[in-house]
Tab-separated table of C-alpha atoms in Angstrom:
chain	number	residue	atom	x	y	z
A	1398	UNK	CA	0.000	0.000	0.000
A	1399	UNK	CA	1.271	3.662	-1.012
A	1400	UNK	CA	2.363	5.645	2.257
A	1401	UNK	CA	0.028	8.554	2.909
A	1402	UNK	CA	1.545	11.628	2.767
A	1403	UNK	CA	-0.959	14.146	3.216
A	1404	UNK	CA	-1.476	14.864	6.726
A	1405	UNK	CA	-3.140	12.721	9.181
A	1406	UNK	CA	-6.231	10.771	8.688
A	1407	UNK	CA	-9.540	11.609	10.086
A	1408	UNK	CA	-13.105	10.104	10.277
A	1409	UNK	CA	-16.033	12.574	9.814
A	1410	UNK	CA	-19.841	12.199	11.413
A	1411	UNK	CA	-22.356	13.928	10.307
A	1412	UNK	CA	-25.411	15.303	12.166
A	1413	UNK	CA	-28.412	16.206	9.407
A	1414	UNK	CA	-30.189	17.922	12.015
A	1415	UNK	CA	-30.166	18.016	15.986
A	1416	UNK	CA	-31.522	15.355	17.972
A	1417	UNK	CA	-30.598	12.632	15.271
A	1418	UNK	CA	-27.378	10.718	14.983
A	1419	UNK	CA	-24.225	11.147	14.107
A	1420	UNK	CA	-23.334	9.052	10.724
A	1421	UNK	CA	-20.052	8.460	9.670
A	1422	UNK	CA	-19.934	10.579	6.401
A	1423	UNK	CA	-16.099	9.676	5.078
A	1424	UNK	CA	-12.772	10.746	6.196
A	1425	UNK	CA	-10.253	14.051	5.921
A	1426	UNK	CA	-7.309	14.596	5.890
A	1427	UNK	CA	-5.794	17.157	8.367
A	1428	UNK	CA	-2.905	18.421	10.810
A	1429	UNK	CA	-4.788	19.696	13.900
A	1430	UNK	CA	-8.651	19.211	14.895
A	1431	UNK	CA	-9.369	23.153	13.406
A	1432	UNK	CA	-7.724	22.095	10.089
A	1433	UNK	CA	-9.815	18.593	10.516
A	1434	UNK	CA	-13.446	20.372	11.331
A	1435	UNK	CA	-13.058	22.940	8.463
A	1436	UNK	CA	-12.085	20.203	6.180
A	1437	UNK	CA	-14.654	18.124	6.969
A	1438	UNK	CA	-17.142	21.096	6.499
A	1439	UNK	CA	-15.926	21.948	3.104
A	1440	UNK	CA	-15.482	18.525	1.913
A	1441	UNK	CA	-18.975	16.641	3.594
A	1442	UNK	CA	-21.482	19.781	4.179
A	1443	UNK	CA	-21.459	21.750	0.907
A	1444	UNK	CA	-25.139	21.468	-0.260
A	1445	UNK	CA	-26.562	21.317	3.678
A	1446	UNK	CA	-26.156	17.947	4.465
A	1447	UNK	CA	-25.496	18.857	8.396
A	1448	UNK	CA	-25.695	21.144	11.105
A	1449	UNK	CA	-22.885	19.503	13.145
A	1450	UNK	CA	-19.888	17.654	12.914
A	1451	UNK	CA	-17.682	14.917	14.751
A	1452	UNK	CA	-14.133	14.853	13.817
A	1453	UNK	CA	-12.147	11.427	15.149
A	1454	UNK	CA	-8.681	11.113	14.511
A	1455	UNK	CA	-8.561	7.623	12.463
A	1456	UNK	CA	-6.062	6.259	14.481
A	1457	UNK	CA	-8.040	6.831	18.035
A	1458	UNK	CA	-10.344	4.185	16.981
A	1459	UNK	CA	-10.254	0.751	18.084
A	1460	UNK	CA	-11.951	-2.044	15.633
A	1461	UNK	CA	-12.983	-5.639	15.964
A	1462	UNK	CA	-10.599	-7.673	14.737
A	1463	UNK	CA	-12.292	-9.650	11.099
A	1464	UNK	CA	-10.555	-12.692	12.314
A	1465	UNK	CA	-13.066	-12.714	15.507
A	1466	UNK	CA	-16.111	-12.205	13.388
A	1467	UNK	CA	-17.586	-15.953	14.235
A	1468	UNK	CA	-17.354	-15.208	17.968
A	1469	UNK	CA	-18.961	-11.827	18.251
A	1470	UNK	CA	-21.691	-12.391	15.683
A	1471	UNK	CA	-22.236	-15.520	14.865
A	1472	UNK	CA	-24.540	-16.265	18.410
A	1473	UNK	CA	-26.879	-13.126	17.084
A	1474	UNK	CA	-28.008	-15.319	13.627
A	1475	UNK	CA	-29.761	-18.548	15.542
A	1476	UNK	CA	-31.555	-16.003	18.248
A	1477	UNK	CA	-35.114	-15.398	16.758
A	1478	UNK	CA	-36.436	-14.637	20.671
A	1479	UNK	CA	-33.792	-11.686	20.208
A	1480	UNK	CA	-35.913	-9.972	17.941
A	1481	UNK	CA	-39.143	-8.124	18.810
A	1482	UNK	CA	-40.480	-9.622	15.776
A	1483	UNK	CA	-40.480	-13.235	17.820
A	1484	UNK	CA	-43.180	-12.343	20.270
A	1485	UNK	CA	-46.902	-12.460	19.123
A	1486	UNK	CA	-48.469	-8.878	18.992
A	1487	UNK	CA	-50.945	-9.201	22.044
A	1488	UNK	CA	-54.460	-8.448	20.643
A	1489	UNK	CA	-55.502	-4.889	20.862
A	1490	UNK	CA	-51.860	-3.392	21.406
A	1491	UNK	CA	-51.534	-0.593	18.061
A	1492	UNK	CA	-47.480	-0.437	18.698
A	1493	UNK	CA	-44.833	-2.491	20.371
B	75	UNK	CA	-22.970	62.219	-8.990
B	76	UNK	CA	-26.655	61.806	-7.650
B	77	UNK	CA	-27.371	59.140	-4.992
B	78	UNK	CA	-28.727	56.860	-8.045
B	79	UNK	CA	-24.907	57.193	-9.791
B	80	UNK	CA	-23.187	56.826	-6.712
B	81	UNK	CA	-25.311	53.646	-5.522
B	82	UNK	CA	-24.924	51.866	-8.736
B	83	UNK	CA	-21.329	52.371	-8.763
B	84	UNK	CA	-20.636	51.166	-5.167
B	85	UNK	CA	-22.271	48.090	-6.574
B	86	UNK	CA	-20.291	47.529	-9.632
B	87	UNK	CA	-17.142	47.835	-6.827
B	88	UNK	CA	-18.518	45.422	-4.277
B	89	UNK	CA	-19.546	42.804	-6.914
B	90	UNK	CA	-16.252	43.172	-8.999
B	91	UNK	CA	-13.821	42.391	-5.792
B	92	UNK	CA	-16.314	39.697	-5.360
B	93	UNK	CA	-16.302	38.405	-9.299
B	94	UNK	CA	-12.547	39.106	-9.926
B	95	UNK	CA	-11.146	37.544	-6.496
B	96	UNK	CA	-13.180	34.545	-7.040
B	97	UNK	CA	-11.757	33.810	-10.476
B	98	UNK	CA	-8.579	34.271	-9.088
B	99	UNK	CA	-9.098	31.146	-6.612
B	100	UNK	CA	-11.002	29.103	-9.190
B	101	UNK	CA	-7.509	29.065	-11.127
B	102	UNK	CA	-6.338	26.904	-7.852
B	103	UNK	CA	-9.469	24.677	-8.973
B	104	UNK	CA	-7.438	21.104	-9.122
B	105	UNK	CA	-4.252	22.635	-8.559
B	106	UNK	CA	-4.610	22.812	-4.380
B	107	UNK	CA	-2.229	20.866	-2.269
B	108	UNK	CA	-4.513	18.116	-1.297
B	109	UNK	CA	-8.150	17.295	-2.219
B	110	UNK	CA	-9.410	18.935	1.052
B	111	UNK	CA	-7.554	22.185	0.257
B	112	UNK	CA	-9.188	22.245	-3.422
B	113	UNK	CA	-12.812	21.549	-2.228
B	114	UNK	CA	-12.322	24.417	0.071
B	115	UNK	CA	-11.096	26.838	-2.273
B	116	UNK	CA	-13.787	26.003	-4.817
B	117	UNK	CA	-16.242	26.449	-1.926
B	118	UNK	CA	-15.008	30.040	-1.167
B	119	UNK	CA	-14.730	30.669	-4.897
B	120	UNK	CA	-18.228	30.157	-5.107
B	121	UNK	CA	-19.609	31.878	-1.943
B	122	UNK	CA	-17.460	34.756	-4.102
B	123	UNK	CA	-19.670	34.521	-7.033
B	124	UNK	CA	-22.633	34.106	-5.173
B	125	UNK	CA	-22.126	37.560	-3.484
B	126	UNK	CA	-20.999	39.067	-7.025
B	127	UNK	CA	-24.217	37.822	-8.583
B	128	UNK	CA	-26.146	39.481	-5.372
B	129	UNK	CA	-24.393	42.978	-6.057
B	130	UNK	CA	-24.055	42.972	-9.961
B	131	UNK	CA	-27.773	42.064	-10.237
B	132	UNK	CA	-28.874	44.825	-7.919
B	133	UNK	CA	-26.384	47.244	-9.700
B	134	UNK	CA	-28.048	46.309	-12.945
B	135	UNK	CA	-31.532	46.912	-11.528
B	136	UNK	CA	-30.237	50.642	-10.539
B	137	UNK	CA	-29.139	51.374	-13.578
B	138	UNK	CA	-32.287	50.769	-15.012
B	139	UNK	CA	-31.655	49.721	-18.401
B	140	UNK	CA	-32.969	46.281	-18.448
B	141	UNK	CA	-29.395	44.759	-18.312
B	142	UNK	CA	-28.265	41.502	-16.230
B	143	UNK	CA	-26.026	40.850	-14.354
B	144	UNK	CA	-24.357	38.673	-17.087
B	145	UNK	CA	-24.307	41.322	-19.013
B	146	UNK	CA	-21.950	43.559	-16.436
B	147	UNK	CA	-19.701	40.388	-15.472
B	148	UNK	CA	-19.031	39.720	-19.345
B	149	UNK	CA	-19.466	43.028	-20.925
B	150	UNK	CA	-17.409	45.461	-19.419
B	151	UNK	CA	-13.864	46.247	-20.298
B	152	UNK	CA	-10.993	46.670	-17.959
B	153	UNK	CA	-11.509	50.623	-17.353
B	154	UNK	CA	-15.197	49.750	-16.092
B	155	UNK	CA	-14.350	47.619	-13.858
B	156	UNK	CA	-14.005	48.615	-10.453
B	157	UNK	CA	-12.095	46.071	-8.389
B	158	UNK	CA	-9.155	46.674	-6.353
B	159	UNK	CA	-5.920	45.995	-7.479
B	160	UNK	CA	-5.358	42.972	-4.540
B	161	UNK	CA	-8.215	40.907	-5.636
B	162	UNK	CA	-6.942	40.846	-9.038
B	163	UNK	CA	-3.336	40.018	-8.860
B	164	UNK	CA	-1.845	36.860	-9.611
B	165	UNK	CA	-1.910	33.406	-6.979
B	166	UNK	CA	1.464	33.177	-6.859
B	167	UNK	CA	2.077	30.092	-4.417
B	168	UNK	CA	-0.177	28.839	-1.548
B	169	UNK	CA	1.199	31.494	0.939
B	170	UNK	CA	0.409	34.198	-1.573
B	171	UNK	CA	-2.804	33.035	-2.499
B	172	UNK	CA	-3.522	32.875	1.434
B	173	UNK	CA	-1.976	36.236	2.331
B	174	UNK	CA	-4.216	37.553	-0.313
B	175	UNK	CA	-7.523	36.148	1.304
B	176	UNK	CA	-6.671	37.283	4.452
B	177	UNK	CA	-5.912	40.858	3.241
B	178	UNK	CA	-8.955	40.671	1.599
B	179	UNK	CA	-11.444	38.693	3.661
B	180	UNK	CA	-10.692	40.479	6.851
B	181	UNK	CA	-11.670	43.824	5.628
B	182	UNK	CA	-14.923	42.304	3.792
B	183	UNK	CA	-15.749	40.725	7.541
B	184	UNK	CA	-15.638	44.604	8.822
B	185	UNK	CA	-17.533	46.130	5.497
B	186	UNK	CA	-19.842	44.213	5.784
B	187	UNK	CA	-20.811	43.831	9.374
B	188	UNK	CA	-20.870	47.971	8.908
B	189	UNK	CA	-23.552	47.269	5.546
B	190	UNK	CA	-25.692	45.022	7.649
B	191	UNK	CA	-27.073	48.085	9.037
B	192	UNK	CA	-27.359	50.347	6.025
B	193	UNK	CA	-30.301	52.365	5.482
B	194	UNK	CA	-30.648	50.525	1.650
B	195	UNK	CA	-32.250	47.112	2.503
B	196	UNK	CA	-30.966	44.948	-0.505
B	197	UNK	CA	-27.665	46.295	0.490
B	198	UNK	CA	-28.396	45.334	4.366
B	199	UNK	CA	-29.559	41.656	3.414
B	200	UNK	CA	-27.046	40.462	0.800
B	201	UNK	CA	-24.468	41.794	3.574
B	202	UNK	CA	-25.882	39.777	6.280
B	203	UNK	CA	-25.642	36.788	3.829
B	204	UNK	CA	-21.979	37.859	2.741
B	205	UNK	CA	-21.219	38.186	6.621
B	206	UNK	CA	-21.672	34.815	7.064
B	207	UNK	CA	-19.729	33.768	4.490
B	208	UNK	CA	-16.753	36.161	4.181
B	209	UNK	CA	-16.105	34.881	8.493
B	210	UNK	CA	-15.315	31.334	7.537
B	211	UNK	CA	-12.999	32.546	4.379
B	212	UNK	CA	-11.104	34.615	6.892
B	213	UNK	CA	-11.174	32.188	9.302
B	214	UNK	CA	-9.693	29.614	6.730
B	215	UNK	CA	-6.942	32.333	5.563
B	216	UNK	CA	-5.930	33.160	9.460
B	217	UNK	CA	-5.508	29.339	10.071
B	218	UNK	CA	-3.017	29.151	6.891
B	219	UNK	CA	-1.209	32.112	7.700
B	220	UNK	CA	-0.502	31.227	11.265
B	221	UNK	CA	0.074	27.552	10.081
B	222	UNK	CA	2.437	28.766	7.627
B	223	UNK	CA	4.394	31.279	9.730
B	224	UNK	CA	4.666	29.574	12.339
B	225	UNK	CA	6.016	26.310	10.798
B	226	UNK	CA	8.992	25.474	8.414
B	227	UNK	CA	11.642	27.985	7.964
B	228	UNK	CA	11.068	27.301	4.290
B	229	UNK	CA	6.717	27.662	5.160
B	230	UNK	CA	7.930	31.314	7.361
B	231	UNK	CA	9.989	32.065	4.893
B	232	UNK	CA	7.128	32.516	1.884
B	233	UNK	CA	4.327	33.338	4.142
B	234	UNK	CA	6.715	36.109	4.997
B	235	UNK	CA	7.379	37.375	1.424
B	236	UNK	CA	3.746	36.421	0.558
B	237	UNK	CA	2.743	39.397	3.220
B	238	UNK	CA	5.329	41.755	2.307
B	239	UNK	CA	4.917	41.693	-1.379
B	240	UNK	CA	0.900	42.117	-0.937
B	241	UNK	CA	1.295	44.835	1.328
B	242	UNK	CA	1.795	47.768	-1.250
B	243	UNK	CA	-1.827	46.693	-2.527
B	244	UNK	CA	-3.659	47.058	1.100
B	245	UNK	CA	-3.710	50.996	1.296
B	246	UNK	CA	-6.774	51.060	-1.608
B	247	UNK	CA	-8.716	49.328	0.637
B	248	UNK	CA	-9.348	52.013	2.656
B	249	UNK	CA	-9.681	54.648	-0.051
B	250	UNK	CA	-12.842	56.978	-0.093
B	251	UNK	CA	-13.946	59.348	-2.488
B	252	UNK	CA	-17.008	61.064	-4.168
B	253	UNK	CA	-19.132	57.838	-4.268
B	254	UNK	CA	-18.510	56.632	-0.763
B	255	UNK	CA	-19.023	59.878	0.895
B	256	UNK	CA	-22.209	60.600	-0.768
B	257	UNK	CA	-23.438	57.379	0.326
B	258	UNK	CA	-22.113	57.653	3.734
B	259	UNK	CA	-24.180	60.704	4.240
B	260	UNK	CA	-27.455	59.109	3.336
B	261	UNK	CA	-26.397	56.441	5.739
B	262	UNK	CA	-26.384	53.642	2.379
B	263	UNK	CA	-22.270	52.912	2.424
B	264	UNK	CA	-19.610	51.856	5.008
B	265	UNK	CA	-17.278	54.649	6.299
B	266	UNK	CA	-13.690	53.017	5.695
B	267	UNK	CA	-11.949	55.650	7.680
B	268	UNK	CA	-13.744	53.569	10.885
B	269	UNK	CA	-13.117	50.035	9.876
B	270	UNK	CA	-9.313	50.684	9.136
B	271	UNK	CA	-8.137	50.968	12.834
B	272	UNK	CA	-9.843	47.168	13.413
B	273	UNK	CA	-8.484	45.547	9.998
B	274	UNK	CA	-5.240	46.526	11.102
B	275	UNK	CA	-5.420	45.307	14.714
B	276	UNK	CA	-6.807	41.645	13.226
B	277	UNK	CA	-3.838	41.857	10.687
B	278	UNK	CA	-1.343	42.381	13.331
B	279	UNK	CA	-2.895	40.242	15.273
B	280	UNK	CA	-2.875	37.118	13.111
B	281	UNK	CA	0.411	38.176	11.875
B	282	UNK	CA	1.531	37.820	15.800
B	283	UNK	CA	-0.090	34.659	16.545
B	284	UNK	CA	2.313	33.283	12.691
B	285	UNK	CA	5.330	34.991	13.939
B	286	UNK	CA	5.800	37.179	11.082
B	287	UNK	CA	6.475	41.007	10.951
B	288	UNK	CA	4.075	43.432	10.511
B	289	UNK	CA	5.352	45.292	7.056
B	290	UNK	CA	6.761	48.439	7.705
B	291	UNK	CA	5.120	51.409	5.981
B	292	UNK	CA	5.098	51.489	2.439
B	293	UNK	CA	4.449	53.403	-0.792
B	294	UNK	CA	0.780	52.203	-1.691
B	295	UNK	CA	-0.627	51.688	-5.177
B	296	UNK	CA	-4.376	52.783	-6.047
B	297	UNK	CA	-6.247	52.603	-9.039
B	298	UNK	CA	-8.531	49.930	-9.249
B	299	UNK	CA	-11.488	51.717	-7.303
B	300	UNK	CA	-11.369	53.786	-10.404
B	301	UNK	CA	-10.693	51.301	-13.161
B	302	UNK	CA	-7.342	51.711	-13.671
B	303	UNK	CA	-5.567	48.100	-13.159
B	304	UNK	CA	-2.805	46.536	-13.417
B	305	UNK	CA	-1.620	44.216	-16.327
B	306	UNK	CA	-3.323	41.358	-14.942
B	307	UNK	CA	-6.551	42.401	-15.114
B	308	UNK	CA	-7.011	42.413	-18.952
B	309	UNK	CA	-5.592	38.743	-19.024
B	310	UNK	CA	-8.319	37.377	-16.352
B	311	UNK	CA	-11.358	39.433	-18.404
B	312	UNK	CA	-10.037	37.937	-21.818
B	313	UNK	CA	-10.212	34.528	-20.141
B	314	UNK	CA	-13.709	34.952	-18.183
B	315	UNK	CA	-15.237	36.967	-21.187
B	316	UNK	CA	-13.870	34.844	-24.203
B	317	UNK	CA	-17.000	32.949	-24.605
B	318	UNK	CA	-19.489	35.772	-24.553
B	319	UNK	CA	-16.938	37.971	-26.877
B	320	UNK	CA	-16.438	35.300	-29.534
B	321	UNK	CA	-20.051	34.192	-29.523
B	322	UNK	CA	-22.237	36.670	-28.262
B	323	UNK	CA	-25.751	35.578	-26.820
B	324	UNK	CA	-24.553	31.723	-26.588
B	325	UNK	CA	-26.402	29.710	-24.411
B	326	UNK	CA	-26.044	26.009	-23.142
C-alpha cells in the first residue's frame, strides 16, 4: 500500500439535524482538529447535508478484529427470541 | 454624482472584488495541495460569485436599463471595472494566495458587518448573507497564515514574502472618495476611515499569533477603485469573457 503523505487521517460524522445521529460521512485529511473540522465542512457539508460535525482522529479508533467475526456475531443469527419480531403482537396493542 | 450614480457604482465595486477575487481562486481549482484544500477553495470561490451575482444584479436593476447581471460580469472592459488591485493580482504560491484572502477577507468581515445596518435594505440583506460567508474565508486564511508562519523555515519564509509583497496593494482598501461619501451621508455605504483601525489590529494580530512582521510602511498603489488596473486584469477578463466575446448571446 502507497504511504500517505498528506497529513493525518480523520473520520467525519455527520449530524443532518439536531436530535438525530451522528453518521459516519467519510474521512479528511488534516494536521490539527481546526484544520480537521473545516475540512470536513468543506469537503462533507457543501449542499446542507449537516448542522454539526464529529471529527475522530482515524487512528483513536479501536476495531474488531475480522478474524473474531464468528465469535462476536455468529450467536446473534440462531436467536429469533432476540428480535421483537419473535413475540406475538398481544391483541388490541396498536405499537410495540 | 446623484445618490442613483453613486449607488450603482458602489455596486459595480462590491460585486467586482467579489467576481474578480473569485476567479482568481477558481484558477487553484485542481491545482490545491490536497483534495481537502481544493474543495475548500472552490467552496469560497463560489460563496465569491454568489455575493458578485447578489451585487451585480442589484447594480443592474439601478441602472435601469434592463441589463443583467451577465451582461456587467461579461461586458465590461478593464476601465469599467471597479475592483481593487489585490483581488486581481496573480496566486502566486499557496502562501500568496492565502496572504491575499486574508488581506482581503478580513476587511470584507468589517464592510460588511458595517452594511448590515445600512439604510438601503438589498444592500443590508445580501451583507448579512456575505457576513456569514466572508467569516469562515477569513477564518480559513488566518488558520493558513498562522500555520504557515509559524512552521517550516522554508513555510515562514514565503508566508513572509507572501505578506510583504501584498502589502503595497492594502492601502486602496481604505480609499474613499465622491461615491462613498455621498453614500455615507445618506447612511447607504460603510465609512472606511472607521473600519481601518480594526483591519489593522486583526492583521497584526494574526500576523503575531504566525510569527511574522508586521510590514513596515510602504508606498501604496491605487487605481482599481477607479478602473485603472494593473496588467493582470485584462488577461483574467479575456479569459472569463472569451465565450461571450467570440459568440455573443450563446447559451447552453
Amino acid at each position: 500500500m502507497a504511504i500517505d503523505t498528506q497529513l493525518d487521517l480523520w473520520e467525519v460524522f455527520i449530524q443532518n439535524k439536531s436530535g438525530n445521529n451522528y453518521i459516519h460521512a467519510g474521512s479528511v485529511h488534516a494536521s490539527d482538529k481546526k484544520m480537521a473540522l473545516q475540512n470536513a465542512r468543506d469537503t462533507y457539508t457543501r449542499r446542507s447535508e449537516g448542522t454539526s460535525i464529529w471529527v475522530v482522529p482515524s487512528k483513536e479508533i479501536v476495531a474488531s478484529d475480522p478474524n473474531d467475526e464468528a465469535m462476536f456475531f455468529d450467536p446473534a443469527n440462531d436467536k429469533i427470541y432476540r428480535h421483537p419480531t419473535f413475540y406475538v403482537m398481544p391483541e388490541g396493542a396498536k405499537q410495540i | 454624482m446623484n445618490t442613483q450614480e453613486a449607488l450603482y457604482n458602489y455596486c459595480l465595486r462590491l460585486g467586482d472584488n467579489a467576481l474578480i477575487h473569485a476567479h482568481r481562486i477558481c484558477e487553484w481549482c485542481s491545482n490545491a495541495p490536497f483534495i481537502e484544500e481544493d474543495l475548500a477553495l472552490s467552496n469560497i470561490a463560489l460563496d465569491l460569485i454568489g455575493s458578485a451575482q447578489c451585487f451585480l444584479k442589484y447594480a443592474a436593476e439601478i441602472d435601469g436599463k434592463g441589463k443583467t447581471e451577465d451582461d456587467l460580469a461579461y461586458r465590461r472592459s478593464e476601465r469599467q471595472y471597479f475592483n481593487y488591485l489585490l483581488v486581481e493580482q496573480p496566486n502566486g504560491d499557496f502562501a500568496n494566495t492565502m496572504a491575499r484572502l486574508l488581506l482581503m477577507s478580513a476587511f470584507d468581515v468589517y464592510l460588511f458587518e458595517t452594511l448590515t445596518t445600512s439604510k438601503d435594505e438589498a444592500i443590508a440583506a445580501y451583507a448579512a448573507k456575505t457576513l456569514k460567508e466572508v467569516k469562515y474565508h477569513l477564518a480559513h486564511a488566518s488558520d493558513w497564515v498562522i500555520r504557515l508562519g509559524d512552521g517550516t523555515e522554508e513555510s515562514k519564509y514565503r508566508m513572509q514574502k507572501a505578506i510583504n509583497d501584498l502589502w503595497l496593494f492594502s492601502g486602496e482598501l481604505f480609499e474613499m472618495d465622491e461615491t462613498d461619501t455621498i453614500l455615507i451621508n445618506e447612511g447607504i455605504a460603510c465609512n472606511l476611515h472607521d473600519i481601518k483601525p480594526k483591519w489593522q489590529n486583526y492583521i497584526s494580530s494574526v500576523l503575531e499569533k504566525a510569527t511574522l512582521n508586521l510590514p513596515e510602511a510602504i508606498h501604496m498603489v491605487k487605481g482599481g477603485k477607479n478602473g485603472l488596473h494593473t496588467e493582470y486584469l485584462g488577461h483574467i477578463l479575456s479569459e472569463m469573457q472569451y465565450l461571450q466575446r467570440a459568440y455573443p448571446e450563446a447559451k447552453w
